[in-house]
XYZ file of C-alpha atoms in Angstrom:
293
model
C 56.344 114.889 127.798
C 59.380 116.626 129.225
C 60.677 118.433 132.523
C 60.175 122.298 132.188
C 58.138 122.306 128.764
C 55.727 125.063 128.204
C 51.930 124.131 128.105
C 49.665 126.117 125.833
C 45.794 126.144 126.247
C 43.195 126.769 123.747
C 42.201 130.081 125.380
C 45.928 131.477 124.981
C 46.057 130.191 121.379
C 42.862 131.775 120.608
C 44.115 134.986 122.147
C 47.424 134.935 120.160
C 45.828 134.500 116.907
C 43.198 137.339 117.763
C 46.078 139.502 118.862
C 48.574 138.590 116.077
C 46.569 137.537 113.049
C 43.103 139.171 113.308
C 41.947 137.875 109.751
C 42.000 134.392 111.736
C 40.413 135.291 114.726
C 36.954 133.558 115.388
C 38.073 130.453 113.503
C 37.516 127.095 115.607
C 40.297 125.658 117.663
C 40.846 122.125 118.634
C 43.862 119.859 119.879
C 45.043 117.707 116.897
C 45.725 114.596 119.172
C 48.617 114.379 121.749
C 51.054 116.403 119.214
C 54.581 115.449 118.577
C 57.325 115.320 121.268
C 58.671 118.716 120.204
C 55.396 120.572 119.603
C 51.749 121.042 120.642
C 49.438 121.192 117.683
C 46.063 122.792 117.701
C 43.921 122.915 114.522
C 42.765 126.273 113.367
C 39.773 126.286 111.050
C 39.801 123.489 108.523
C 43.014 124.426 106.404
C 45.701 125.389 108.981
C 47.411 124.095 112.383
C 49.114 126.057 114.903
C 52.558 124.502 116.105
C 53.730 125.437 119.675
C 57.179 124.297 120.997
C 57.227 122.497 124.098
C 60.786 123.682 124.797
C 63.049 126.261 123.655
C 65.305 123.747 121.579
C 62.091 123.115 119.750
C 61.594 126.406 118.982
C 65.048 126.863 117.287
C 64.317 123.881 115.126
C 60.969 125.534 114.017
C 62.879 128.417 113.046
C 65.263 126.561 110.778
C 62.298 124.567 109.164
C 60.753 127.764 108.228
C 64.129 128.600 106.340
C 64.466 125.438 104.542
C 61.180 123.575 104.085
C 59.830 126.396 101.110
C 63.051 125.655 99.335
C 63.224 121.829 99.691
C 59.374 121.274 98.945
C 59.448 121.554 95.017
C 62.691 119.475 94.847
C 61.093 116.409 96.755
C 58.699 113.724 95.508
C 56.738 113.834 98.853
C 54.814 116.511 100.257
C 56.445 118.480 103.146
C 54.687 121.016 105.445
C 53.999 124.587 104.202
C 54.768 127.255 106.725
C 52.246 130.168 106.491
C 53.068 132.694 109.371
C 54.936 132.730 112.508
C 53.889 134.010 115.715
C 55.470 135.916 118.667
C 55.261 135.045 122.442
C 52.567 136.515 124.727
C 49.562 135.834 126.629
C 51.705 133.777 129.143
C 53.201 131.621 126.434
C 57.130 132.312 126.371
C 58.238 130.978 122.397
C 57.999 132.013 119.008
C 54.999 129.717 117.390
C 54.035 128.952 113.718
C 51.249 128.489 111.473
C 51.274 125.803 108.987
C 48.826 124.411 106.235
C 47.137 121.651 107.560
C 47.741 118.404 105.667
C 45.157 115.487 105.679
C 46.325 112.141 106.363
C 47.331 109.708 109.367
C 50.548 108.827 110.778
C 52.065 105.801 109.439
C 51.942 104.145 112.974
C 47.967 104.741 113.031
C 47.592 104.332 109.536
C 50.529 102.084 108.200
C 51.140 101.740 104.487
C 49.105 99.159 102.767
C 52.025 97.747 100.702
C 55.722 97.134 102.180
C 57.528 97.185 99.005
C 55.663 100.145 97.677
C 56.282 101.988 100.883
C 59.757 101.160 100.513
C 60.021 102.546 96.955
C 58.522 105.803 98.095
C 60.966 106.049 101.100
C 64.041 105.243 98.578
C 62.861 107.666 96.244
C 62.671 110.509 98.897
C 65.986 109.680 100.406
C 67.598 109.591 96.963
C 65.960 112.903 96.000
C 67.215 114.756 99.263
C 70.544 113.166 98.801
C 70.890 114.546 95.208
C 70.406 118.257 96.232
C 73.737 119.895 96.579
C 74.139 120.884 99.953
C 74.036 124.625 100.392
C 76.807 126.462 102.106
C 74.772 127.772 104.923
C 72.991 124.334 105.646
C 72.985 123.142 109.224
C 75.581 120.675 110.048
C 75.003 117.691 111.956
C 75.728 117.872 115.805
C 79.057 116.444 116.364
C 79.310 114.899 113.040
C 76.536 112.311 113.718
C 78.674 110.097 115.695
C 77.460 107.853 118.361
C 80.244 108.302 120.821
C 78.709 111.797 122.331
C 75.554 109.914 123.061
C 77.104 107.297 125.158
C 76.666 108.713 128.560
C 72.750 109.290 127.953
C 72.343 105.862 126.102
C 73.802 104.097 129.220
C 71.555 105.874 131.181
C 68.624 104.762 129.219
C 70.005 100.966 129.176
C 69.688 101.178 132.707
C 66.201 102.121 132.749
C 65.162 99.151 130.334
C 62.694 97.050 131.412
C 60.554 94.702 129.596
C 61.822 96.206 126.071
C 64.804 94.220 125.733
C 67.379 92.224 127.726
C 69.958 95.027 129.058
C 72.809 92.902 129.105
C 72.334 92.211 125.322
C 71.447 95.791 124.660
C 74.694 96.793 126.256
C 76.636 94.298 124.300
C 75.379 95.528 120.879
C 75.969 99.361 121.983
C 79.518 98.318 122.535
C 79.645 97.126 119.219
C 77.637 100.113 117.668
C 80.387 102.411 119.008
C 83.055 100.391 117.581
C 81.881 101.054 114.081
C 83.959 103.134 111.609
C 82.648 106.669 111.298
C 81.542 108.523 108.150
C 84.623 109.984 106.400
C 82.575 110.947 103.040
C 81.096 114.469 102.142
C 77.940 115.267 103.897
C 74.569 115.036 102.164
C 71.203 116.429 103.121
C 69.241 114.127 105.679
C 65.776 114.496 107.268
C 67.289 112.478 110.284
C 64.284 111.449 111.922
C 62.310 109.239 109.645
C 59.912 106.997 112.062
C 56.300 106.398 111.643
C 54.868 109.213 113.647
C 56.955 111.616 111.379
C 55.422 109.871 107.767
C 51.850 110.264 106.759
C 49.655 107.967 104.788
C 47.033 109.104 102.479
C 44.705 105.823 101.222
C 47.387 103.481 102.188
C 50.488 105.200 100.428
C 53.048 107.264 102.177
C 52.433 110.795 100.894
C 53.953 113.504 103.324
C 57.068 113.761 105.664
C 56.748 116.132 108.690
C 58.742 117.224 111.602
C 62.013 118.338 110.070
C 63.572 119.564 113.341
C 66.358 117.497 112.706
C 67.262 118.487 109.021
C 70.846 119.054 108.423
C 73.699 117.849 106.202
C 75.751 114.818 107.648
C 76.009 111.127 107.332
C 73.671 109.440 104.779
C 73.228 106.566 107.277
C 70.771 109.061 109.511
C 67.954 108.393 106.788
C 68.592 104.646 106.606
C 66.890 104.077 110.124
C 63.071 104.115 108.620
C 64.313 100.741 107.468
C 63.748 99.157 110.866
C 61.291 101.509 112.321
C 58.681 101.828 109.233
C 59.326 98.882 106.996
C 59.261 95.112 107.203
C 62.237 92.534 106.450
C 61.364 92.575 102.555
C 60.418 96.238 102.348
C 64.010 96.973 104.195
C 65.710 94.648 101.602
C 64.144 96.323 98.822
C 64.611 99.744 100.208
C 68.567 98.865 100.490
C 68.358 97.414 97.167
C 67.267 100.698 95.473
C 69.346 102.957 97.327
C 72.616 100.704 96.735
C 73.718 101.015 100.164
C 77.109 99.601 100.963
C 77.489 97.331 104.023
C 79.298 99.595 106.227
C 76.853 102.729 105.768
C 74.174 99.861 106.177
C 75.568 98.874 109.414
C 75.817 102.470 110.541
C 71.908 103.173 109.650
C 71.306 99.907 111.687
C 73.197 101.076 114.860
C 71.684 104.698 114.309
C 68.218 103.341 114.682
C 69.191 100.934 117.408
C 70.617 104.076 119.298
C 67.764 105.965 118.832
C 65.381 103.265 119.920
C 67.484 102.742 122.980
C 67.623 106.303 123.979
C 63.789 106.710 123.207
C 62.171 103.921 124.631
C 62.623 104.077 128.157
C 62.104 107.840 128.027
C 59.053 107.942 126.699
C 57.504 104.924 128.150
C 54.934 106.796 130.411
C 54.721 110.288 128.497
C 54.201 109.023 125.058
C 52.730 105.259 124.535
C 52.689 105.880 120.670
C 56.244 106.575 120.446
C 57.169 104.154 122.946
C 55.465 101.707 121.055
C 57.517 102.692 117.938
C 60.904 102.695 119.629
C 60.256 99.145 121.262
C 59.529 97.369 117.936
C 62.549 99.486 116.286
C 64.698 98.078 119.118
C 63.469 94.655 118.483
C 63.945 94.556 114.824
C 67.634 96.154 114.887
C 68.620 93.398 117.564
C 67.060 90.709 115.371
C 68.758 91.987 112.306
C 72.184 92.397 113.967
C 74.888 90.176 112.249
C 75.629 87.300 114.701
């Protein structure tokens, strides 16, 4: 999925478990789908999953998750992953890795929420609860303040690679408009910062679990509004905004952030991750359709 990423085989995983966690040696192993953009997932028995970072950056994110998720979990209305153990490099695999509790469910792309308004309420409750938690002094801060300007060079590269996802000229026009928006000047709040359908699990038609906390940090609250365009329909999006009481400036930044993420990811993952490409292609269209004329 990325140039130079580190692969892992079932044989390597079995050897790593046997050497470092002998109490779990011999449990059956199986790939859990294609995994995410940052990690390869391997089921361990019925109740656990192994998480192997694809890149050094993903390994660093995993360590941060282990620090914060146990503290966050009891304060949030939706379930989050529970880290169980950490493994060390070995058997030809070069990164630290992780053992987590397996959570039943399907991602919100494969199994969308049955009720858009109910989903908007669940997401608003989750975002509000996360924002309400006082920011700890050692919380990670959003890189470069979460501003769009540092993304400019890469975004322009991705716009040049857009084919049938959208009209590149219109995308460039809206990208200039996004860059011109005022930046956030308020105090930072805690944000997940990557609320797209592949990071949300549903159970029996309802949103129940938020996974992949690699982008968790303190920063602009608009970063957790991207689910409005990536997960919800128009009615759910409006309900989500009303429940959170989002002002126009913050909503505009949220739309621009969702647009930016879609512009960067849709061409990047076109061939390597069809599911994520589809999510980002739809988000790109939703944000463009919703942009004020």
